[in-house]
Each structure stands twice: as structure tokens, then as C-alpha cells.
């Protein structure tokens, strides 16, 4: 965001290069060149600033990676804390978690895409993968609860169901592009309709 720098951490640095714009640019370059293939010099050139200006915000490239993947993870875990994820029948809570996860993916597309492509090659990536597994485990427990309540088919393993559900959610990063004419609500509706019409137990 352009304008004079403020005194807080989110606004310090040269005008036009607050922490948010720095992260967005870093993630874009990581996608283009790969994280390992990106240097701080590359980021400085893209931003048109010196490396020291970047170091005013962060201490290292790894910190940029950590902040970027944490942004995606924090948004996903926040979904699990929403009232609709905590109250009511398990099937309704699961429906909400899946729908909102799609919306988070669209809202934070560059950051979620980066998260889904980490492979555990560094401490930061291993920590991100551990948090992803924790999220998957919590969703798996919700699937199991919906199954025990009789809302889902009983012949499917809950962990497998969770992986398949979020495999479909995560696949959105491969084809969705902003300004394609689809809103996040339309995408979320399509994913949940396909998933839950096929998963609901029919008497």
C-alpha cells in the first residue's frame, strides 16, 4: 500500500513496500523461480529496493517463507474456530469447514499454493507440514463423527474421506485464476455440492 511508512511493523520500510506487499511479492517470485532458486537479491530487484530495506522487515528468506505459509495455515485453522464449525450436527460442521476452506483458498491463493507445494526440505517447511497434518487430523475426526452419527456412508474410512475431500478442495489451486468470472462463493458451492451429494447416506 503506497503512502508514508508508519511506526508499526506492518508499515515500516520504504513507501509502497509494507510487510504485506513484501510477502505478496516474495510469494510471487517463489512461484516463478522456486523457493530455493530465489535469492534476496532477486526479491530486491523485483521490488526495486535494496536488500537492506527487505531486512528492515525480515531477518532472512526463511522468515519470509515462514510468514507466508503461516498466513495460509492461520486462515485455515481460523475456520475450525468459527461457531459454525463448533456447533450443530457434525455433517453441518463438516460442510461449513469444507466450504470455508475453499473460500480461504481463493482469498489467499498465492499463500495456500505455496503451502501446498512445500516438501519438508527445511525446518520451516517441516513445521508447516506438521501443522497441515494437524489440520487434516482434526478434519478427519469431524468426518468420523459425522459417520458415527449416520450422516455419511459407513463403508468409507474417515481418514481417506478427509483426504479425498481436501484433495478436491486443494485441486482448485491448479486451475483457478482470479478474474475468471467465478466467485469464491460459486466455487465453494460447486465443491460442496459435488462432495456432499455423493457422500450423504441415502436411506
PDB file of C-alpha atoms in Angstrom, residues 7-163:
ATOM      1  CA  UNK A   7       5.746   3.187  13.126  1.00  0.00           C
ATOM      2  CA  UNK A   8       4.238  -0.281  13.429  1.00  0.00           C
ATOM      3  CA  UNK A   9       5.789  -3.424  11.968  1.00  0.00           C
ATOM      4  CA  UNK A  10       3.254  -3.704   9.176  1.00  0.00           C
ATOM      5  CA  UNK A  11       4.033  -0.269   7.781  1.00  0.00           C
ATOM      6  CA  UNK A  12       7.718   0.248   8.274  1.00  0.00           C
ATOM      7  CA  UNK A  13      10.134   0.434   5.370  1.00  0.00           C
ATOM      8  CA  UNK A  14      10.084   2.498   2.215  1.00  0.00           C
ATOM      9  CA  UNK A  15       6.761   3.903   0.997  1.00  0.00           C
ATOM     10  CA  UNK A  16       4.833   1.359  -1.030  1.00  0.00           C
ATOM     11  CA  UNK A  17       6.633  -1.626   0.492  1.00  0.00           C
ATOM     12  CA  UNK A  18       4.962  -2.580   3.734  1.00  0.00           C
ATOM     13  CA  UNK A  19       5.206  -6.119   5.037  1.00  0.00           C
ATOM     14  CA  UNK A  20       2.083  -7.294   3.232  1.00  0.00           C
ATOM     15  CA  UNK A  21       3.285  -6.128  -0.190  1.00  0.00           C
ATOM     16  CA  UNK A  22       6.717  -7.609   0.535  1.00  0.00           C
ATOM     17  CA  UNK A  23       5.171 -11.000   1.339  1.00  0.00           C
ATOM     18  CA  UNK A  24       2.963 -10.931  -1.746  1.00  0.00           C
ATOM     19  CA  UNK A  25       5.909 -10.133  -3.983  1.00  0.00           C
ATOM     20  CA  UNK A  26       8.111 -12.752  -2.312  1.00  0.00           C
ATOM     21  CA  UNK A  27       5.472 -15.455  -2.800  1.00  0.00           C
ATOM     22  CA  UNK A  28       5.045 -14.483  -6.448  1.00  0.00           C
ATOM     23  CA  UNK A  29       8.793 -14.777  -7.051  1.00  0.00           C
ATOM     24  CA  UNK A  30       8.933 -18.071  -5.124  1.00  0.00           C
ATOM     25  CA  UNK A  31       6.288 -19.424  -7.516  1.00  0.00           C
ATOM     26  CA  UNK A  32       8.180 -18.198 -10.572  1.00  0.00           C
ATOM     27  CA  UNK A  33      11.699 -19.216  -9.609  1.00  0.00           C
ATOM     28  CA  UNK A  34      11.145 -21.760  -6.855  1.00  0.00           C
ATOM     29  CA  UNK A  35      11.977 -21.036  -3.240  1.00  0.00           C
ATOM     30  CA  UNK A  36      15.496 -22.497  -3.456  1.00  0.00           C
ATOM     31  CA  UNK A  37      16.131 -20.639  -6.706  1.00  0.00           C
ATOM     32  CA  UNK A  38      15.150 -17.252  -5.288  1.00  0.00           C
ATOM     33  CA  UNK A  39      17.720 -15.010  -3.620  1.00  0.00           C
ATOM     34  CA  UNK A  40      17.208 -11.890  -1.574  1.00  0.00           C
ATOM     35  CA  UNK A  41      18.868 -10.060  -4.439  1.00  0.00           C
ATOM     36  CA  UNK A  42      16.121 -11.356  -6.764  1.00  0.00           C
ATOM     37  CA  UNK A  43      13.472 -10.031  -4.382  1.00  0.00           C
ATOM     38  CA  UNK A  44      15.201  -6.673  -4.050  1.00  0.00           C
ATOM     39  CA  UNK A  45      15.357  -6.305  -7.834  1.00  0.00           C
ATOM     40  CA  UNK A  46      11.688  -7.177  -8.226  1.00  0.00           C
ATOM     41  CA  UNK A  47      10.706  -4.662  -5.574  1.00  0.00           C
ATOM     42  CA  UNK A  48      13.123  -2.035  -6.799  1.00  0.00           C
ATOM     43  CA  UNK A  49      14.630  -1.592  -3.347  1.00  0.00           C
ATOM     44  CA  UNK A  50      17.844  -2.583  -1.610  1.00  0.00           C
ATOM     45  CA  UNK A  51      18.316  -5.809   0.310  1.00  0.00           C
ATOM     46  CA  UNK A  52      18.768  -3.764   3.474  1.00  0.00           C
ATOM     47  CA  UNK A  53      15.235  -2.420   3.006  1.00  0.00           C
ATOM     48  CA  UNK A  54      13.959  -6.017   2.979  1.00  0.00           C
ATOM     49  CA  UNK A  55      15.995  -6.861   6.078  1.00  0.00           C
ATOM     50  CA  UNK A  56      14.256  -3.976   7.808  1.00  0.00           C
ATOM     51  CA  UNK A  57      11.121  -6.156   7.715  1.00  0.00           C
ATOM     52  CA  UNK A  58      12.512  -9.692   7.999  1.00  0.00           C
ATOM     53  CA  UNK A  59      15.758 -11.324   9.025  1.00  0.00           C
ATOM     54  CA  UNK A  60      16.028 -13.883   6.225  1.00  0.00           C
ATOM     55  CA  UNK A  61      14.443 -15.583   3.244  1.00  0.00           C
ATOM     56  CA  UNK A  62      13.362 -18.387   5.590  1.00  0.00           C
ATOM     57  CA  UNK A  63      11.409 -15.894   7.655  1.00  0.00           C
ATOM     58  CA  UNK A  64       9.608 -14.766   4.510  1.00  0.00           C
ATOM     59  CA  UNK A  65       8.712 -18.397   3.827  1.00  0.00           C
ATOM     60  CA  UNK A  66       7.561 -18.987   7.394  1.00  0.00           C
ATOM     61  CA  UNK A  67       5.370 -15.889   7.436  1.00  0.00           C
ATOM     62  CA  UNK A  68       3.879 -16.786   4.065  1.00  0.00           C
ATOM     63  CA  UNK A  69       2.924 -20.383   4.897  1.00  0.00           C
ATOM     64  CA  UNK A  70       1.742 -19.354   8.370  1.00  0.00           C
ATOM     65  CA  UNK A  71      -0.602 -16.865   6.733  1.00  0.00           C
ATOM     66  CA  UNK A  72      -2.291 -19.732   4.883  1.00  0.00           C
ATOM     67  CA  UNK A  73      -2.284 -22.078   7.876  1.00  0.00           C
ATOM     68  CA  UNK A  74      -3.608 -19.470  10.289  1.00  0.00           C
ATOM     69  CA  UNK A  75      -6.508 -18.727   7.945  1.00  0.00           C
ATOM     70  CA  UNK A  76      -7.375 -22.432   7.671  1.00  0.00           C
ATOM     71  CA  UNK A  77      -7.190 -23.040  11.418  1.00  0.00           C
ATOM     72  CA  UNK A  78      -9.355 -19.962  11.970  1.00  0.00           C
ATOM     73  CA  UNK A  79     -12.103 -21.746  10.017  1.00  0.00           C
ATOM     74  CA  UNK A  80     -12.098 -24.517  12.633  1.00  0.00           C
ATOM     75  CA  UNK A  81     -12.730 -21.915  15.351  1.00  0.00           C
ATOM     76  CA  UNK A  82     -15.769 -20.376  13.667  1.00  0.00           C
ATOM     77  CA  UNK A  83     -19.068 -21.015  15.507  1.00  0.00           C
ATOM     78  CA  UNK A  84     -20.469 -22.970  12.551  1.00  0.00           C
ATOM     79  CA  UNK A  85     -17.507 -25.347  12.818  1.00  0.00           C
ATOM     80  CA  UNK A  86     -18.069 -25.941  16.523  1.00  0.00           C
ATOM     81  CA  UNK A  87     -21.847 -26.119  16.960  1.00  0.00           C
ATOM     82  CA  UNK A  88     -24.579 -28.280  15.473  1.00  0.00           C
ATOM     83  CA  UNK A  89     -24.657 -31.674  13.756  1.00  0.00           C
ATOM     84  CA  UNK A  90     -21.278 -32.980  12.623  1.00  0.00           C
ATOM     85  CA  UNK A  91     -22.350 -33.123   8.966  1.00  0.00           C
ATOM     86  CA  UNK A  92     -23.281 -29.433   9.017  1.00  0.00           C
ATOM     87  CA  UNK A  93     -19.989 -28.526  10.685  1.00  0.00           C
ATOM     88  CA  UNK A  94     -18.071 -30.549   8.120  1.00  0.00           C
ATOM     89  CA  UNK A  95     -19.984 -28.883   5.300  1.00  0.00           C
ATOM     90  CA  UNK A  96     -19.068 -25.487   6.733  1.00  0.00           C
ATOM     91  CA  UNK A  97     -15.387 -26.372   7.120  1.00  0.00           C
ATOM     92  CA  UNK A  98     -15.142 -27.555   3.528  1.00  0.00           C
ATOM     93  CA  UNK A  99     -17.000 -24.528   2.153  1.00  0.00           C
ATOM     94  CA  UNK A 100     -14.969 -22.032   4.142  1.00  0.00           C
ATOM     95  CA  UNK A 101     -11.702 -23.779   3.296  1.00  0.00           C
ATOM     96  CA  UNK A 102     -12.453 -23.252  -0.391  1.00  0.00           C
ATOM     97  CA  UNK A 103     -13.120 -19.586   0.291  1.00  0.00           C
ATOM     98  CA  UNK A 104      -9.854 -19.252   2.231  1.00  0.00           C
ATOM     99  CA  UNK A 105      -8.004 -20.900  -0.650  1.00  0.00           C
ATOM    100  CA  UNK A 106      -9.426 -18.377  -3.102  1.00  0.00           C
ATOM    101  CA  UNK A 107      -8.825 -15.400  -0.796  1.00  0.00           C
ATOM    102  CA  UNK A 108      -5.248 -16.442   0.000  1.00  0.00           C
ATOM    103  CA  UNK A 109      -4.488 -18.256  -3.255  1.00  0.00           C
ATOM    104  CA  UNK A 110      -0.745 -17.446  -3.582  1.00  0.00           C
ATOM    105  CA  UNK A 111      -0.085 -18.304   0.069  1.00  0.00           C
ATOM    106  CA  UNK A 112      -2.091 -21.549   0.095  1.00  0.00           C
ATOM    107  CA  UNK A 113      -0.460 -22.583  -3.188  1.00  0.00           C
ATOM    108  CA  UNK A 114       2.958 -22.082  -1.632  1.00  0.00           C
ATOM    109  CA  UNK A 115       1.886 -24.068   1.436  1.00  0.00           C
ATOM    110  CA  UNK A 116       0.680 -26.990  -0.661  1.00  0.00           C
ATOM    111  CA  UNK A 117       3.979 -27.138  -2.522  1.00  0.00           C
ATOM    112  CA  UNK A 118       6.388 -27.289   0.410  1.00  0.00           C
ATOM    113  CA  UNK A 119       8.187 -30.625   0.684  1.00  0.00           C
ATOM    114  CA  UNK A 120       9.901 -30.549   4.055  1.00  0.00           C
ATOM    115  CA  UNK A 121      13.338 -29.512   2.835  1.00  0.00           C
ATOM    116  CA  UNK A 122      13.901 -27.116   5.745  1.00  0.00           C
ATOM    117  CA  UNK A 123      12.822 -26.650   9.351  1.00  0.00           C
ATOM    118  CA  UNK A 124      10.234 -24.083   8.290  1.00  0.00           C
ATOM    119  CA  UNK A 125       8.762 -26.476   5.734  1.00  0.00           C
ATOM    120  CA  UNK A 126       8.703 -29.364   8.212  1.00  0.00           C
ATOM    121  CA  UNK A 127       6.870 -27.201  10.718  1.00  0.00           C
ATOM    122  CA  UNK A 128       4.359 -26.230   8.032  1.00  0.00           C
ATOM    123  CA  UNK A 129       3.818 -29.879   7.109  1.00  0.00           C
ATOM    124  CA  UNK A 130       3.269 -30.749  10.773  1.00  0.00           C
ATOM    125  CA  UNK A 131       0.568 -28.085  11.041  1.00  0.00           C
ATOM    126  CA  UNK A 132      -1.028 -29.355   7.829  1.00  0.00           C
ATOM    127  CA  UNK A 133      -1.160 -32.857   9.316  1.00  0.00           C
ATOM    128  CA  UNK A 134      -2.765 -31.448  12.460  1.00  0.00           C
ATOM    129  CA  UNK A 135      -5.435 -29.717  10.359  1.00  0.00           C
ATOM    130  CA  UNK A 136      -6.047 -32.914   8.383  1.00  0.00           C
ATOM    131  CA  UNK A 137      -6.353 -34.884  11.637  1.00  0.00           C
ATOM    132  CA  UNK A 138      -8.957 -32.504  13.039  1.00  0.00           C
ATOM    133  CA  UNK A 139     -10.995 -32.677   9.837  1.00  0.00           C
ATOM    134  CA  UNK A 140     -10.673 -36.469   9.883  1.00  0.00           C
ATOM    135  CA  UNK A 141     -12.122 -36.529  13.399  1.00  0.00           C
ATOM    136  CA  UNK A 142     -15.055 -34.447  12.193  1.00  0.00           C
ATOM    137  CA  UNK A 143     -15.638 -36.854   9.309  1.00  0.00           C
ATOM    138  CA  UNK A 144     -15.586 -39.776  11.758  1.00  0.00           C
ATOM    139  CA  UNK A 145     -18.099 -38.012  13.998  1.00  0.00           C
ATOM    140  CA  UNK A 146     -20.439 -37.421  11.048  1.00  0.00           C
ATOM    141  CA  UNK A 147     -20.072 -41.079  10.096  1.00  0.00           C
ATOM    142  CA  UNK A 148     -20.905 -42.262  13.612  1.00  0.00           C
ATOM    143  CA  UNK A 149     -23.992 -40.039  13.551  1.00  0.00           C
ATOM    144  CA  UNK A 150     -25.179 -41.861  10.444  1.00  0.00           C
ATOM    145  CA  UNK A 151     -24.849 -38.862   8.140  1.00  0.00           C
ATOM    146  CA  UNK A 152     -22.123 -40.350   5.949  1.00  0.00           C
ATOM    147  CA  UNK A 153     -21.587 -43.711   4.367  1.00  0.00           C
ATOM    148  CA  UNK A 154     -20.278 -46.277   6.817  1.00  0.00           C
ATOM    149  CA  UNK A 155     -18.117 -48.182   4.329  1.00  0.00           C
ATOM    150  CA  UNK A 156     -15.525 -45.409   3.866  1.00  0.00           C
ATOM    151  CA  UNK A 157     -12.503 -44.855   6.078  1.00  0.00           C
ATOM    152  CA  UNK A 158     -12.813 -41.374   7.682  1.00  0.00           C
ATOM    153  CA  UNK A 159      -9.164 -40.527   7.078  1.00  0.00           C
ATOM    154  CA  UNK A 160      -9.492 -41.480   3.415  1.00  0.00           C
ATOM    155  CA  UNK A 161     -12.706 -39.494   3.078  1.00  0.00           C
ATOM    156  CA  UNK A 162     -10.991 -36.445   4.572  1.00  0.00           C
ATOM    157  CA  UNK A 163      -8.047 -36.782   2.172  1.00  0.00           C
TER     158      UNK A 163
END
